[in-house]
Every structure is written in C-alpha cells, then in structure tokens.
Amino acid sequence: MRAAPPRSTRPDGRGVELCRVVSYEGATAKMAATSRLEKVLKRKFEDLKRTTKDPIELLRAHCLARGAAGIKGLGRAFRIMDDDGNRKLDKKEFKKGIHDYGLDIPNDAVDRMFSVFDSDRSGSVDFEEFLRALRPPMTECRRSLVRRAFKKLDKTGDGVVTVEDLRVVYNVTKHPKYLSGEWSEDRCLGEFLSSFDSPGDKDGIVTEEEFMNYYSGLSASVDSDVYFDLMMRNAWKLT
C-alpha cells in the first residue's frame, strides 16, 4: 500500500481529505479473495437449484449460480422492459425478463414465483420490493459495512461509482498491463469496476443498490459475521 497525498483540491478550491490509495497488489488480493467466494457461491446455489421447492429461493438460486452479480443482472433486464417507467412488472413482463436473462426455469415455476411476489393480487409486481425480496437476507451489521465501503468509493457523493471516483482510491501504476503500455489508466480502472457489473451487461456505473446486490450475493456464501466483517475491512481498509 502507498499513502495518497494527505490533501487534494476540489474545483472550488477547498481542500478535501483523501483516503488511502488502493494499490494494484491490494486490489489483486481483494479480487483473489472475491474469486474464491464466487466459486463457493456458485457451487452452493447450483446445488440449491436442484433441491429447493420454494419459488423465491429457486429464482434466487438461478441468479446467484451465475455469481454475486446475478441478481443485479436480472434487475437490469427488468429495468430495460419498464418502458413506461412505473417501476412495476406484469406477468408477461416478468416472464419475458426471466427468459431474456437466460434463466432456464419452467413456465409453471415462473407462474408460482409471480404469484408469491404479487402478494396483493394486483396483477403487477413492484420492482424495488421484488429486488429486496430476492436478495439473500443480510444482517444490519453486514449491510452497514457494505454501505461504508460504497461511500468510500463514491468520492463525488453522487450516489454512483464510476471510473472518475476510482482515480482517487485505486493506484494503477504497478498494474502489469499499465506498465507494459497495453492498457491505459482508464482501462485498468474500468476492469476493476467491472468486477461489480453484470456479465454481458457492463455499463461502467455502479449504484449503491447494485453494490448491495453484489455483496448480498457474496454474503450468502459467508456463514460467519466475523469473517464477513474481516473481509470487508481488509478489502476496503475500513476502520
């Protein structure tokens, strides 16, 4: 690790405190640990796909068998179909979203899922409530750690993390592809950010909701609150 300069200057001329810079080695260690958890997660939910009878657990298992970004990817598929912006899905849209995302779930099982989510029998599912129900349960302690990590990344405070935010917290100068000239700084930062993005649907922007969805997936593969706490503090240098 190398320390960032203690202060920087914003466009308005006022100084702001900078966090410690995450080096390439530190970022690589974080990604290696995340990769191990991803493998555990995929195995766990591949097994659950074959055994669970609960409709919500079945959809969750199909998403997370793709990795921690699986729920986030399904969320984006549904957002694309929300043409009128009312943040609700009828049964036809619900089925199409699951199909378009490539989840191999029989129609009768999808019907049961929709019935569970449509608890008020209105014929539609509230998008935000659907995603909250689909996330694996997390304790408030874990959620708090994830929010703190996101806040540390979101240097502009605009509610999303982009390459511009990462410039402050991630030092790419020792990245082998940066050193060789193969990748630019932006490419290195983009590749790091893409670890939180959905496979095949990377837009270079991560919201707090998407960050939470990602870590709720990883959280499902970590039984111990103590280990999850240690993992988050080490990965993001939280105090």
Protein backbone atom coordinates (compact mmCIF):
# COMPACT_ATOMS: atom_id res chain seq x y z
CA MET A 1 0.00 0.00 0.00
CA ARG A 2 1.08 3.54 -0.60
CA ALA A 3 -0.46 6.53 1.05
CA ALA A 4 -2.24 9.12 -1.04
CA PRO A 5 -1.22 12.75 -0.60
CA PRO A 6 -2.91 13.97 2.57
CA ARG A 7 -4.95 16.62 0.82
CA SER A 8 -6.17 17.46 -2.64
CA THR A 9 -8.01 20.39 -4.13
CA ARG A 10 -11.53 20.41 -5.48
CA PRO A 11 -12.59 22.60 -8.40
CA ASP A 12 -13.96 25.14 -5.92
CA GLY A 13 -10.51 25.46 -4.33
CA ARG A 14 -11.37 23.86 -1.00
CA GLY A 15 -9.18 21.06 0.25
CA VAL A 16 -10.63 17.60 0.83
CA GLU A 17 -9.19 14.69 2.77
CA LEU A 18 -8.24 11.74 0.60
CA CYS A 19 -8.46 8.11 1.64
CA ARG A 20 -5.51 5.77 1.30
CA VAL A 21 -4.95 4.65 -2.27
CA VAL A 22 -5.64 1.01 -3.09
CA SER A 23 -2.57 -0.33 -4.88
CA TYR A 24 -2.64 -2.88 -7.69
CA GLU A 25 -1.37 -5.52 -5.23
CA GLY A 26 -4.10 -4.68 -2.73
CA ALA A 27 -6.77 -4.74 -5.41
CA THR A 28 -5.46 -8.07 -6.70
CA ALA A 29 -5.62 -9.58 -3.22
CA LYS A 30 -9.19 -8.36 -2.86
CA MET A 31 -10.16 -9.86 -6.20
CA ALA A 32 -8.48 -13.19 -5.37
CA ALA A 33 -10.49 -13.46 -2.14
CA THR A 34 -13.64 -12.47 -4.02
CA SER A 35 -12.93 -15.09 -6.69
CA ARG A 36 -12.74 -17.82 -4.06
CA LEU A 37 -16.05 -16.71 -2.57
CA GLU A 38 -17.61 -16.59 -6.05
CA LYS A 39 -16.72 -20.26 -6.59
CA VAL A 40 -18.24 -21.22 -3.23
CA LEU A 41 -21.33 -19.16 -4.04
CA LYS A 42 -21.85 -20.77 -7.45
CA ARG A 43 -21.49 -24.30 -6.08
CA LYS A 44 -23.89 -23.58 -3.22
CA PHE A 45 -26.63 -22.20 -5.44
CA GLU A 46 -26.17 -24.77 -8.22
CA ASP A 47 -26.97 -27.37 -5.55
CA LEU A 48 -29.91 -25.33 -4.27
CA LYS A 49 -31.40 -25.08 -7.78
CA ARG A 50 -31.83 -28.86 -7.78
CA THR A 51 -33.30 -29.21 -4.29
CA THR A 52 -35.41 -26.20 -3.32
CA LYS A 53 -39.17 -26.12 -3.78
CA ASP A 54 -39.56 -22.53 -2.61
CA PRO A 55 -40.29 -20.19 -5.59
CA ILE A 56 -38.24 -17.26 -4.26
CA GLU A 57 -35.30 -19.49 -3.33
CA LEU A 58 -35.43 -21.09 -6.78
CA LEU A 59 -35.22 -17.76 -8.62
CA ARG A 60 -32.50 -16.56 -6.22
CA ALA A 61 -30.54 -19.78 -6.80
CA HIS A 62 -30.74 -19.43 -10.59
CA CYS A 63 -29.43 -15.87 -10.36
CA LEU A 64 -26.64 -16.49 -7.84
CA ALA A 65 -25.46 -19.66 -9.57
CA ARG A 66 -24.14 -17.13 -12.10
CA GLY A 67 -22.17 -15.34 -9.39
CA ALA A 68 -22.66 -12.47 -6.98
CA ALA A 69 -23.72 -10.09 -9.79
CA GLY A 70 -26.55 -12.40 -10.87
CA ILE A 71 -29.36 -10.55 -9.07
CA LYS A 72 -28.04 -7.24 -10.33
CA GLY A 73 -28.15 -8.54 -13.90
CA LEU A 74 -31.75 -9.70 -13.59
CA GLY A 75 -32.63 -6.30 -12.15
CA ARG A 76 -31.20 -4.60 -15.21
CA ALA A 77 -33.09 -6.93 -17.54
CA PHE A 78 -36.32 -5.90 -15.82
CA ARG A 79 -35.42 -2.20 -15.93
CA ILE A 80 -34.97 -2.38 -19.69
CA MET A 81 -38.54 -3.65 -20.05
CA ASP A 82 -40.04 -0.94 -17.83
CA ASP A 83 -40.92 1.24 -20.82
CA ASP A 84 -43.43 3.47 -19.02
CA GLY A 85 -41.15 3.98 -16.01
CA ASN A 86 -43.78 2.98 -13.44
CA ARG A 87 -41.32 0.51 -11.84
CA LYS A 88 -43.89 -2.29 -11.94
CA LEU A 89 -43.92 -5.56 -13.88
CA ASP A 90 -46.96 -7.52 -15.04
CA LYS A 91 -46.78 -11.27 -15.52
CA LYS A 92 -45.93 -11.04 -19.22
CA GLU A 93 -43.02 -8.66 -18.50
CA PHE A 94 -41.91 -10.83 -15.58
CA LYS A 95 -41.74 -13.93 -17.77
CA LYS A 96 -40.00 -12.09 -20.58
CA GLY A 97 -37.38 -10.68 -18.22
CA ILE A 98 -36.53 -14.12 -16.87
CA HIS A 99 -36.40 -15.54 -20.41
CA ASP A 100 -34.30 -12.66 -21.78
CA TYR A 101 -31.84 -13.03 -18.92
CA GLY A 102 -31.37 -16.65 -19.98
CA LEU A 103 -32.69 -18.34 -16.85
CA ASP A 104 -33.85 -21.87 -17.63
CA ILE A 105 -36.94 -22.03 -15.43
CA PRO A 106 -40.16 -23.85 -16.46
CA ASN A 107 -43.24 -21.68 -17.08
CA ASP A 108 -45.23 -23.24 -14.26
CA ALA A 109 -42.43 -22.39 -11.81
CA VAL A 110 -42.33 -18.81 -13.12
CA ASP A 111 -46.10 -18.57 -12.57
CA ARG A 112 -45.63 -19.65 -8.95
CA MET A 113 -42.84 -17.10 -8.48
CA PHE A 114 -45.00 -14.29 -9.82
CA SER A 115 -47.88 -15.28 -7.52
CA VAL A 116 -45.59 -15.09 -4.49
CA PHE A 117 -44.23 -11.65 -5.42
CA ASP A 118 -47.71 -10.37 -6.37
CA SER A 119 -48.87 -10.64 -2.77
CA ASP A 120 -51.69 -8.08 -3.13
CA ARG A 121 -53.03 -9.80 -6.29
CA SER A 122 -52.87 -6.55 -8.25
CA GLY A 123 -51.53 -8.29 -11.34
CA SER A 124 -48.19 -6.49 -11.10
CA VAL A 125 -45.02 -6.64 -9.02
CA ASP A 126 -43.32 -3.58 -7.57
CA PHE A 127 -39.80 -3.59 -8.92
CA GLU A 128 -38.00 -2.44 -5.77
CA GLU A 129 -39.94 -4.79 -3.49
CA PHE A 130 -39.14 -7.64 -5.86
CA LEU A 131 -35.39 -6.99 -5.70
CA ARG A 132 -35.42 -6.61 -1.92
CA ALA A 133 -37.21 -9.94 -1.57
CA LEU A 134 -34.83 -11.62 -3.99
CA ARG A 135 -31.64 -10.57 -2.20
CA PRO A 136 -30.30 -13.13 0.26
CA PRO A 137 -31.00 -11.85 3.78
CA MET A 138 -28.19 -9.79 5.31
CA THR A 139 -27.81 -8.67 8.90
CA GLU A 140 -27.79 -4.92 9.52
CA CYS A 141 -24.17 -5.24 10.60
CA ARG A 142 -23.22 -6.57 7.17
CA ARG A 143 -25.36 -4.03 5.34
CA SER A 144 -23.68 -1.24 7.29
CA LEU A 145 -20.22 -2.44 6.21
CA VAL A 146 -21.30 -2.56 2.57
CA ARG A 147 -22.72 0.98 2.76
CA ARG A 148 -19.46 2.23 4.29
CA ALA A 149 -17.42 0.60 1.52
CA PHE A 150 -19.63 2.15 -1.15
CA LYS A 151 -19.39 5.57 0.47
CA LYS A 152 -15.60 5.27 0.45
CA LEU A 153 -15.64 4.53 -3.28
CA ASP A 154 -18.20 7.21 -4.15
CA LYS A 155 -15.80 10.12 -3.82
CA THR A 156 -18.09 12.59 -5.62
CA GLY A 157 -21.03 11.72 -3.37
CA ASP A 158 -23.45 11.49 -6.30
CA GLY A 159 -24.74 8.00 -5.45
CA VAL A 160 -22.86 6.14 -8.21
CA VAL A 161 -19.30 4.84 -8.58
CA THR A 162 -17.55 5.48 -11.87
CA VAL A 163 -14.01 5.45 -13.21
CA GLU A 164 -13.65 9.07 -12.07
CA ASP A 165 -14.32 8.03 -8.45
CA LEU A 166 -11.77 5.23 -8.69
CA ARG A 167 -8.99 7.58 -9.76
CA VAL A 168 -8.81 8.78 -6.16
CA VAL A 169 -8.82 5.37 -4.48
CA TYR A 170 -7.08 2.97 -6.87
CA ASN A 171 -3.44 3.35 -7.96
CA VAL A 172 -2.84 1.52 -11.24
CA THR A 173 0.85 2.38 -11.71
CA LYS A 174 2.02 -1.14 -10.79
CA HIS A 175 -0.59 -2.95 -12.86
CA PRO A 176 1.43 -5.13 -15.30
CA LYS A 177 -0.70 -4.15 -18.31
CA TYR A 178 -0.35 -0.47 -17.42
CA LEU A 179 3.42 -0.86 -17.09
CA SER A 180 3.62 -2.63 -20.45
CA GLY A 181 1.58 0.10 -22.13
CA GLU A 182 -1.11 -2.39 -23.16
CA TRP A 183 -3.80 -0.75 -21.01
CA SER A 184 -4.43 2.90 -20.21
CA GLU A 185 -5.30 4.09 -16.71
CA ASP A 186 -8.97 4.25 -17.73
CA ARG A 187 -8.88 0.65 -18.95
CA CYS A 188 -7.32 -0.57 -15.69
CA LEU A 189 -9.89 1.31 -13.63
CA GLY A 190 -12.72 0.09 -15.84
CA GLU A 191 -11.65 -3.52 -15.47
CA PHE A 192 -11.58 -3.14 -11.68
CA LEU A 193 -15.05 -1.56 -11.68
CA SER A 194 -16.43 -4.27 -13.94
CA SER A 195 -16.00 -6.84 -11.18
CA PHE A 196 -19.21 -5.43 -9.68
CA ASP A 197 -21.02 -5.35 -13.03
CA SER A 198 -23.21 -7.99 -14.61
CA PRO A 199 -21.63 -10.34 -17.16
CA GLY A 200 -22.65 -9.21 -20.64
CA ASP A 201 -24.27 -6.02 -19.32
CA LYS A 202 -21.45 -3.77 -18.19
CA ASP A 203 -22.23 -0.05 -18.26
CA GLY A 204 -19.34 1.33 -16.19
CA ILE A 205 -21.65 2.68 -13.48
CA VAL A 206 -22.36 1.04 -10.11
CA THR A 207 -25.15 2.34 -7.88
CA GLU A 208 -25.39 1.69 -4.14
CA GLU A 209 -28.29 -0.68 -4.80
CA GLU A 210 -26.20 -2.65 -7.30
CA PHE A 211 -23.24 -2.68 -4.90
CA MET A 212 -25.55 -4.00 -2.17
CA ASN A 213 -26.97 -6.64 -4.53
CA TYR A 214 -23.44 -7.79 -5.35
CA TYR A 215 -22.39 -8.12 -1.72
CA SER A 216 -25.65 -9.72 -0.66
CA GLY A 217 -24.71 -12.48 -3.09
CA LEU A 218 -21.22 -12.87 -1.66
CA SER A 219 -22.64 -12.65 1.85
CA ALA A 220 -24.72 -15.75 1.14
CA SER A 221 -21.50 -17.77 0.86
CA VAL A 222 -20.08 -16.49 4.19
CA ASP A 223 -21.65 -18.08 7.27
CA SER A 224 -19.72 -16.09 9.88
CA ASP A 225 -20.47 -12.42 10.57
CA VAL A 226 -16.97 -12.12 12.00
CA TYR A 227 -15.38 -13.36 8.76
CA PHE A 228 -17.58 -11.09 6.61
CA ASP A 229 -16.60 -8.15 8.81
CA LEU A 230 -12.90 -9.02 8.46
CA MET A 231 -13.22 -9.49 4.70
CA MET A 232 -14.86 -6.09 4.18
CA ARG A 233 -12.49 -4.21 6.47
CA ASN A 234 -9.41 -5.72 4.84
CA ALA A 235 -10.70 -5.28 1.29
CA TRP A 236 -11.72 -1.65 1.66
CA LYS A 237 -9.46 -0.53 4.53
CA LEU A 238 -12.43 0.34 6.76
CA THR A 239 -11.64 1.43 10.30
